[in-house]
Each structure stands twice: as C-alpha cells, then as structure tokens.
PDB file of C-alpha atoms in Angstrom:
ATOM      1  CA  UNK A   1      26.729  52.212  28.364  1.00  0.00           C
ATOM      2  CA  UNK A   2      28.809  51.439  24.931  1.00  0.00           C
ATOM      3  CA  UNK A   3      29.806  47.964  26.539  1.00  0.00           C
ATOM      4  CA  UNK A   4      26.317  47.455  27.510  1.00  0.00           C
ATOM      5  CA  UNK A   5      24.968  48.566  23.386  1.00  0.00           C
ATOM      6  CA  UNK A   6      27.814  46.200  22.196  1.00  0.00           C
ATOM      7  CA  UNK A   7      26.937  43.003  23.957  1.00  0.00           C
ATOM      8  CA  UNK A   8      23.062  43.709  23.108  1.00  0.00           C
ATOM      9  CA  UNK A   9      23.716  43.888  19.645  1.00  0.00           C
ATOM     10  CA  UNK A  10      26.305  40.753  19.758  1.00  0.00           C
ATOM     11  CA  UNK A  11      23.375  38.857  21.573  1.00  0.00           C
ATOM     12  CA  UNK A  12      20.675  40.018  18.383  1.00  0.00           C
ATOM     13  CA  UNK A  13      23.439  39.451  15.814  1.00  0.00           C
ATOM     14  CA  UNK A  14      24.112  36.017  17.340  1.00  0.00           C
ATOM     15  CA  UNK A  15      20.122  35.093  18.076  1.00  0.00           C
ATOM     16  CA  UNK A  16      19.721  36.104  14.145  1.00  0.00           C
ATOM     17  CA  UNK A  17      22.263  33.644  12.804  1.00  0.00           C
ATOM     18  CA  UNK A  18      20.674  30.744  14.867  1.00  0.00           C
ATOM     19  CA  UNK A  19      17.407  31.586  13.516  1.00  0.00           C
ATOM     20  CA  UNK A  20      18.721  31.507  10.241  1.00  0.00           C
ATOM     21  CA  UNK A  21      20.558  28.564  10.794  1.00  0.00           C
ATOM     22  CA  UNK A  22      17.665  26.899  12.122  1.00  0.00           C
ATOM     23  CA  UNK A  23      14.866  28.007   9.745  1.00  0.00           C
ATOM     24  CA  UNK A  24      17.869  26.432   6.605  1.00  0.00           C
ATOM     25  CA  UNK A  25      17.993  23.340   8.583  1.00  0.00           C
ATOM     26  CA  UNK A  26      14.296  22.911   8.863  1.00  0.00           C
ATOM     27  CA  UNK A  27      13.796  23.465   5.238  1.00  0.00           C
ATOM     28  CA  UNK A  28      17.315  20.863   3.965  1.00  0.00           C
ATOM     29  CA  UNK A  29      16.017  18.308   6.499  1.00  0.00           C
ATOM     30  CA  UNK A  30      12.500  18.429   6.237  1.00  0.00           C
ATOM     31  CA  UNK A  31      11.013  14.689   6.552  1.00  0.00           C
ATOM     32  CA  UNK A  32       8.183  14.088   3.902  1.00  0.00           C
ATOM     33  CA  UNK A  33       6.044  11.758   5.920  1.00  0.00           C
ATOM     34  CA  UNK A  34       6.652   9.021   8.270  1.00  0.00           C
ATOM     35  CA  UNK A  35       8.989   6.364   6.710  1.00  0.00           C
ATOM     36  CA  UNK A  36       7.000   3.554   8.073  1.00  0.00           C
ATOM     37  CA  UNK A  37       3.614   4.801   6.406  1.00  0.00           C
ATOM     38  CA  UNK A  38       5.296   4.639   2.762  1.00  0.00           C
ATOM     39  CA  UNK A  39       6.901   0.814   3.503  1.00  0.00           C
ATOM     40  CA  UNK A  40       3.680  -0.647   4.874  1.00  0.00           C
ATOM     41  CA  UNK A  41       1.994   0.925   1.751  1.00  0.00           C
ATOM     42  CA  UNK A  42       4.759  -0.405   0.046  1.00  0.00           C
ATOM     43  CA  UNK A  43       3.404  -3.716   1.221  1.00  0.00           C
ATOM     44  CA  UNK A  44      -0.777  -3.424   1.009  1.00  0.00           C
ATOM     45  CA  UNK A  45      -1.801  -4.541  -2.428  1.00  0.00           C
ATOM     46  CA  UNK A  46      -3.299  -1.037  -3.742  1.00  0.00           C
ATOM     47  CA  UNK A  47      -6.651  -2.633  -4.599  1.00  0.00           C
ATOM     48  CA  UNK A  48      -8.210   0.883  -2.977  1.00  0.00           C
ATOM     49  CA  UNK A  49     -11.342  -1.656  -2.449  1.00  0.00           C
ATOM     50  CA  UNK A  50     -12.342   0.068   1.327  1.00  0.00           C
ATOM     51  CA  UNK A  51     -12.662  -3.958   2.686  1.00  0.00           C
ATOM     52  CA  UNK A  52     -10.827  -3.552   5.543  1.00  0.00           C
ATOM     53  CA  UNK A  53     -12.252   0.191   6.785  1.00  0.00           C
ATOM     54  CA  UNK A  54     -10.598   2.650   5.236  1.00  0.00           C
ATOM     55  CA  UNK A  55     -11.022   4.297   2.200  1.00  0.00           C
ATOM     56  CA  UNK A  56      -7.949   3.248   0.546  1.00  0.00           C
ATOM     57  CA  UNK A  57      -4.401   1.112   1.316  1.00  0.00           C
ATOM     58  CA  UNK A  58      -2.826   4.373   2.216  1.00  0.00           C
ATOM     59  CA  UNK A  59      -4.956   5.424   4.848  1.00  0.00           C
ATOM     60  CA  UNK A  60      -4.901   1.669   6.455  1.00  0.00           C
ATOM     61  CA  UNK A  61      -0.909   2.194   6.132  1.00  0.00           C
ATOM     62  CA  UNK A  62      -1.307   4.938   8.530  1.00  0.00           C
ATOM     63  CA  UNK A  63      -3.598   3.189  10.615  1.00  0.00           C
ATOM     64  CA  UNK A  64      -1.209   0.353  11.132  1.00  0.00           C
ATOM     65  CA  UNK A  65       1.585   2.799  11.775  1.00  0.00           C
ATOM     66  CA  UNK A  66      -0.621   4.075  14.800  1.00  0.00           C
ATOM     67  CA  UNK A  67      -1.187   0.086  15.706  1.00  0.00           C
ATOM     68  CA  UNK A  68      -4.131  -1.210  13.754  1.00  0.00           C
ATOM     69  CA  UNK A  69      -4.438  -4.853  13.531  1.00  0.00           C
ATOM     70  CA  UNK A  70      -2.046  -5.801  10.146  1.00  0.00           C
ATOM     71  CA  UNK A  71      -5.070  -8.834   9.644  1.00  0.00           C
ATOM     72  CA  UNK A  72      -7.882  -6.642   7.544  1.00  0.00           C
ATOM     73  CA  UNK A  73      -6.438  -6.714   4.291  1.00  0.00           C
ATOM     74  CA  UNK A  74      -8.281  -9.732   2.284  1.00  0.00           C
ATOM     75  CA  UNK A  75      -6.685  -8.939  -1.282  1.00  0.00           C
ATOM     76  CA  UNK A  76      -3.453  -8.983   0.483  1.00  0.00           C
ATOM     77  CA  UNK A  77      -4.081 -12.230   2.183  1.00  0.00           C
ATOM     78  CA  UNK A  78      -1.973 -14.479   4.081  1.00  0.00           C
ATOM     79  CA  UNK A  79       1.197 -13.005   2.347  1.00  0.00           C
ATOM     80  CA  UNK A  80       0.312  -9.805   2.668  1.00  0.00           C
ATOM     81  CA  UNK A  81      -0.201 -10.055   6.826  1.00  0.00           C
ATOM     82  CA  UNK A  82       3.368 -12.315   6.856  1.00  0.00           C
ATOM     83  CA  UNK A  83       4.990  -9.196   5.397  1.00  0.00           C
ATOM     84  CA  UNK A  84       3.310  -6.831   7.766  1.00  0.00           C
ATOM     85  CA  UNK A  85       4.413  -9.266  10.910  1.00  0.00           C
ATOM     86  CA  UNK A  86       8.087  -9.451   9.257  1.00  0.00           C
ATOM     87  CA  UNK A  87       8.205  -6.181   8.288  1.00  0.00           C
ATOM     88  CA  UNK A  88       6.638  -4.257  12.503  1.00  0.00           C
ATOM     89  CA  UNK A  89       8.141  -7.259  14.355  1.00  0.00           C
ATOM     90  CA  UNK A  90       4.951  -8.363  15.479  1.00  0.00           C
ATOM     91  CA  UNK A  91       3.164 -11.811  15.458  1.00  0.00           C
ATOM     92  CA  UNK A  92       1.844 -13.309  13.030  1.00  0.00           C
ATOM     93  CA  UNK A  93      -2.301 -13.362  12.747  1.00  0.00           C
ATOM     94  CA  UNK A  94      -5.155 -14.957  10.511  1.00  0.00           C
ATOM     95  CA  UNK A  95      -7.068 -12.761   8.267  1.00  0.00           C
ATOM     96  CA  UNK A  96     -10.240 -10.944  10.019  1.00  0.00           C
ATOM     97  CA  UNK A  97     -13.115 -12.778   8.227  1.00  0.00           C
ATOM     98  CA  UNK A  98     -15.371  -9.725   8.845  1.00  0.00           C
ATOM     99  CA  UNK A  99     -13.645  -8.278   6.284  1.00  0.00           C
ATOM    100  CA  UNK A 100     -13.628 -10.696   3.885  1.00  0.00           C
ATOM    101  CA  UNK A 101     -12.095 -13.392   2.828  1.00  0.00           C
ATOM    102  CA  UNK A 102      -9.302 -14.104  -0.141  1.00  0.00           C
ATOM    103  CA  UNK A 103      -9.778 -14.203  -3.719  1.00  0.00           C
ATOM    104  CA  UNK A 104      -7.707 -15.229  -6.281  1.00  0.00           C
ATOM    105  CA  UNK A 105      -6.401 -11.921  -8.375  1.00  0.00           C
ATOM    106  CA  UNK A 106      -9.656 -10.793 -10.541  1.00  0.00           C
ATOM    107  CA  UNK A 107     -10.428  -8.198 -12.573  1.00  0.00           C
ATOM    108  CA  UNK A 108     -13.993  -6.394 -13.857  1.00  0.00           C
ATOM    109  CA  UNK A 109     -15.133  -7.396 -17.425  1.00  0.00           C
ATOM    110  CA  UNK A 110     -17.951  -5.305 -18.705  1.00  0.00           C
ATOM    111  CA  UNK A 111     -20.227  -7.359 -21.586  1.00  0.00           C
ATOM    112  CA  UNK A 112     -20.130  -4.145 -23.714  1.00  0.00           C
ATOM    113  CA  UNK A 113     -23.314  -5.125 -26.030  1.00  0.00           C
ATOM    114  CA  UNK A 114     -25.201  -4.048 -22.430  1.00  0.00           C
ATOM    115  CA  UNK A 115     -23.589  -1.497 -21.821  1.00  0.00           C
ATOM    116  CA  UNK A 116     -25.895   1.725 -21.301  1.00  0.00           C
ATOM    117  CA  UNK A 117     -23.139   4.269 -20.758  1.00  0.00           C
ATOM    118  CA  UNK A 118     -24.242   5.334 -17.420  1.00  0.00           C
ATOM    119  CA  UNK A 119     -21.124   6.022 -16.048  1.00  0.00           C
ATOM    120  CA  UNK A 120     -21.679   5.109 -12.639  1.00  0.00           C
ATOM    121  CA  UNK A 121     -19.036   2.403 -12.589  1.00  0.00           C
ATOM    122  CA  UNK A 122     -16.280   5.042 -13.602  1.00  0.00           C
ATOM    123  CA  UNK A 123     -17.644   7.042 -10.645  1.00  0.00           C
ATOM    124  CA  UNK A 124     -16.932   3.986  -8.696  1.00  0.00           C
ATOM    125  CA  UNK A 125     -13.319   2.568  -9.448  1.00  0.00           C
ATOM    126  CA  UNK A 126     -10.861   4.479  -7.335  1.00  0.00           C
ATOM    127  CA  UNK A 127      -8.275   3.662  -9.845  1.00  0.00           C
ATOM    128  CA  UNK A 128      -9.814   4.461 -12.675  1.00  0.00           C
ATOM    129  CA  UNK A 129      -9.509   1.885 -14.904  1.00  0.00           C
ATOM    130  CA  UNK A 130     -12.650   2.174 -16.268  1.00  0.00           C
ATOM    131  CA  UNK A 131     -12.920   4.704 -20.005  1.00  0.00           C
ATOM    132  CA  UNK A 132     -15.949   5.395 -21.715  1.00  0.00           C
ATOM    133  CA  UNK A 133     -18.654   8.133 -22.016  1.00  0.00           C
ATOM    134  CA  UNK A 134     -21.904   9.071 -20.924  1.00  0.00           C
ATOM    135  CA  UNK A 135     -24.697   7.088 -23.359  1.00  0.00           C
ATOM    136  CA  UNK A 136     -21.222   5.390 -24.883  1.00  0.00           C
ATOM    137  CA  UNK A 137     -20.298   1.380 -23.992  1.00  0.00           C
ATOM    138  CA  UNK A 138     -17.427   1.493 -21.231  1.00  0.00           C
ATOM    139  CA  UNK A 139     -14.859  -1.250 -20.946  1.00  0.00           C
ATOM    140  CA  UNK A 140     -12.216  -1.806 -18.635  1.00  0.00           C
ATOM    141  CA  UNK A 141      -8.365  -1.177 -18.666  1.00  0.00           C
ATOM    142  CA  UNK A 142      -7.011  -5.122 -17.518  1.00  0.00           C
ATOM    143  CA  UNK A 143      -3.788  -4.221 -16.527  1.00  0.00           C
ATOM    144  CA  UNK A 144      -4.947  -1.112 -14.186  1.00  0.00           C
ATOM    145  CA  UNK A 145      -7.975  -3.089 -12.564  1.00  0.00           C
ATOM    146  CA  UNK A 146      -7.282  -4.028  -9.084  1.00  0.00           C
ATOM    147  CA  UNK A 147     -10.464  -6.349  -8.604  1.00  0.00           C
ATOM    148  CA  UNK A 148     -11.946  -4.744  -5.814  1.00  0.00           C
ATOM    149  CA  UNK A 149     -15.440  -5.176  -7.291  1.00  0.00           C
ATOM    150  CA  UNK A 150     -16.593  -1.534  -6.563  1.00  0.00           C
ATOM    151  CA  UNK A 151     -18.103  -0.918  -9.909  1.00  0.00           C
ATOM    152  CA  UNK A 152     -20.394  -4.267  -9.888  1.00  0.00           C
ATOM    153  CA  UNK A 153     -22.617  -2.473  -7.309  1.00  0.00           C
ATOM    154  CA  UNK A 154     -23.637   0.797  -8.991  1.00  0.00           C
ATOM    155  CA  UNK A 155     -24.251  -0.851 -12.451  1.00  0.00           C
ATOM    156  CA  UNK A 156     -28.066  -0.656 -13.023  1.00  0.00           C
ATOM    157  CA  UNK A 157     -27.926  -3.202 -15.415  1.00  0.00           C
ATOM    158  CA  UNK A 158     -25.453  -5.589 -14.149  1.00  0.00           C
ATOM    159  CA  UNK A 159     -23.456  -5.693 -17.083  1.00  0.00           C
ATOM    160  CA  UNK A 160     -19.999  -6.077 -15.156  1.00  0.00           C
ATOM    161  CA  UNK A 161     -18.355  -9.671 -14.406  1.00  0.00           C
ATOM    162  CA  UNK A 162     -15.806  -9.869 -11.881  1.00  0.00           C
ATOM    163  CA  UNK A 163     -13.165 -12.845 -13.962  1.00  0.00           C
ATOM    164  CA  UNK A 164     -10.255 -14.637 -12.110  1.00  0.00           C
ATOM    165  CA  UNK A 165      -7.149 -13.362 -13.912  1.00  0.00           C
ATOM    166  CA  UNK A 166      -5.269 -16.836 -15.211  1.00  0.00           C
ATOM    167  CA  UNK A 167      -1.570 -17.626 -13.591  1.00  0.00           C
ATOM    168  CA  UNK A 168       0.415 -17.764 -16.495  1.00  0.00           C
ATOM    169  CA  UNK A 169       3.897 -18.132 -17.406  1.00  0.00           C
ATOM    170  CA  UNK A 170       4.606 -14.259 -17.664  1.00  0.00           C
ATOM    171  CA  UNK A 171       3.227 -13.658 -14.150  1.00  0.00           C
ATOM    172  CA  UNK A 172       3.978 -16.624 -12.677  1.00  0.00           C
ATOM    173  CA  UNK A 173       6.600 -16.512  -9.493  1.00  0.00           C
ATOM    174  CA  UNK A 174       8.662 -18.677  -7.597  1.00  0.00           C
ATOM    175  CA  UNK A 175       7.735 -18.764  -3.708  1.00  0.00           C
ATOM    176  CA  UNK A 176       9.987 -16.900  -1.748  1.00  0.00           C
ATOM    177  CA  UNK A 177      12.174 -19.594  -0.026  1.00  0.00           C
ATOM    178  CA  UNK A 178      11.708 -19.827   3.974  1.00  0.00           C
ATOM    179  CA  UNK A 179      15.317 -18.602   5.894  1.00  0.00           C
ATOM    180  CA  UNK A 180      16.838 -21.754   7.238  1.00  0.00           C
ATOM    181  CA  UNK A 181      19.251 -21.674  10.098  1.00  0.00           C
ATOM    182  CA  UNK A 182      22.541 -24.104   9.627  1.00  0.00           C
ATOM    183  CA  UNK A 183      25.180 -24.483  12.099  1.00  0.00           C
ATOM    184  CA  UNK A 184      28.268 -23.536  10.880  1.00  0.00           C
ATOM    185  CA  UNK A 185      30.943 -26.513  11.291  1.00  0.00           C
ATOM    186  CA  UNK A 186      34.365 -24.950  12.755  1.00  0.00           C
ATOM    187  CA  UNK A 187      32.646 -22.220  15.406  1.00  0.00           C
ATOM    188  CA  UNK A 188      28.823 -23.883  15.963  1.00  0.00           C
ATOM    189  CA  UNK A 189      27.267 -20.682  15.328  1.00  0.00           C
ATOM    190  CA  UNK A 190      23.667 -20.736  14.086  1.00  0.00           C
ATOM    191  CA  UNK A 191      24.051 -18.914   9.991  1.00  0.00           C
ATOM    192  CA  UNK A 192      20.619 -17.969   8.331  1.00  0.00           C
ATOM    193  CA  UNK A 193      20.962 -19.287   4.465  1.00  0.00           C
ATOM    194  CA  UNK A 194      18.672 -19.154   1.593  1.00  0.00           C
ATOM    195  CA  UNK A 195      18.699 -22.378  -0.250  1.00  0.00           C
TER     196      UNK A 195
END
C-alpha cells in the first residue's frame, strides 16, 4: 500500500513539474502573430485606401498569407506585386484593373478659404492626417497623407484636391539594380552579382 501511495504521488509530483514546465514555455515562447503577415505588411504601401477589398494593408497582408492574389494593390503597383512574387516565391502577375489602376504618389490639399469645418473628411482618413475642428477650416498633414483619396468623397463642398507629390532630389531613389548571373572563370559556376 506505501509503495503503491509513493509512486502515486511521484506520478502527481512529476505531472506537476511538466505542467509547469509547459505553461513557462508557452508564455517565453509565445509567437506574436504569423511572421509572414508582418513582412508582407512590411511590403504593402500603408495607404489604408480599402482599393483592393479590405479595409486596410494589414488585413490584405493576412489575406495573402492565406493565398490571396498579391495583384490588388494599385498604390503599390508594379513594384509592390514584384516584391510580393520575390518575397512568397510565386509568379509574377499584372495589377487587377478592377481595382484600380496606378497613380503617381499624391496627397489631399484642402483650399482652406472653403473650408466649412464639417469634419467629415477627418472621419474619413484612416490615417488621420487630417486636423481641424468642427465649424473651423481643416488642412492636411503632407507628410502623413497616404493619397488614398478617401476624404474627397464625403466633402459636401468639394473643397479637397488630390495633388501629385513632385520627385525631388530629397526623395528621389536609385532603381534597385536587377541580380545578374556571371560565370565564374576557374570553376564555371553560375555567381549572382549586383553591379
């Protein structure tokens, strides 16, 4: 009976330190979200503007993650779907004009002097760069506008231009250079350079 009391309570003893060793690990190890969300995101533009079907770039992330077509992202354009295709290992495809099509980066200009102070356009931007109060002009934050032209609609007195942002020399970029392949001389083995 004592032998049989012993192992039981070796058994609990034991089936406690597991669970405890378990429920630590669970909590140290935890994974935030799925790692391939967050680089997709990483990728999509963050214009929030809804054009391909969701209501923001995150959701769409997700959406590719569970195999969505990488093609509805107009602000992202052709770049944007390359870095998809590079990034999931999957072809290459052209943009899905049902969603749009792409735009040069623009932002929203509101012409103040008609300004009513409505505030339906700060309702509208998902980011927020829109300050101003009720029956006070509005105007728009440049460098937090993402262009997605979601505050053009509501305005009932179409006081808010969307304006092509200029490509100057502080935003201006090189392309990224295309990978070449060169055979190396001694062994004839294919190297991918960046020239």
């Amino acid at each position: 009976m004592l032998e049989l009391l012993i192992a039981t309570g070796t058994l609990v003893i034991f089936a406690f330190l597991c669970g405890g060793l378990l429920g630590f690990a669970s909590i140290k190890f935890k994974v935030e979200g799925d790692p391939i969300v967050e680089q997709i995101n990483a990728i999509l533009p963050q214009t929030q503007c809804g054009q391909c079907g969701y209501p923001g770039c995150k959701p769409y992330a997700e959406a590719i993650a569970n195999g969505e077509a990488i093609n509805r992202c107009p602000p992202g354009g052709e770049a944007g779907i390359k870095a998809l295709a590079e990034l999931l290992d999957v072809d290459i495809i052209d943009l899905d004009e049902s969603c749009g099509e792409t735009l040069r980066p623009r932002v929203a200009v509101i012409r103040e002097d008609e300004c009513i102070g409505c505030t339906k356009c700060i309702q509208a931007c998902p980011v927020d760069a829109i300050v101003g109060a009720a029956k006070l002009m509005h105007t728009v934050i440049e460098v937090e506008c993402t262009g997605c032209d979601l505050c053009v609609a509501p305005c009932p007195v179409d006081c808010i231009d969307m304006v092509e942002l200029e490509v100057t020399t502080d935003d201006w970029h090189w392309p990224k250079p295309e990978p070449q392949t060169k055979v190396a001389n001694s062994q004839n083995i294919p190297v991918k350079i960046l020239s």
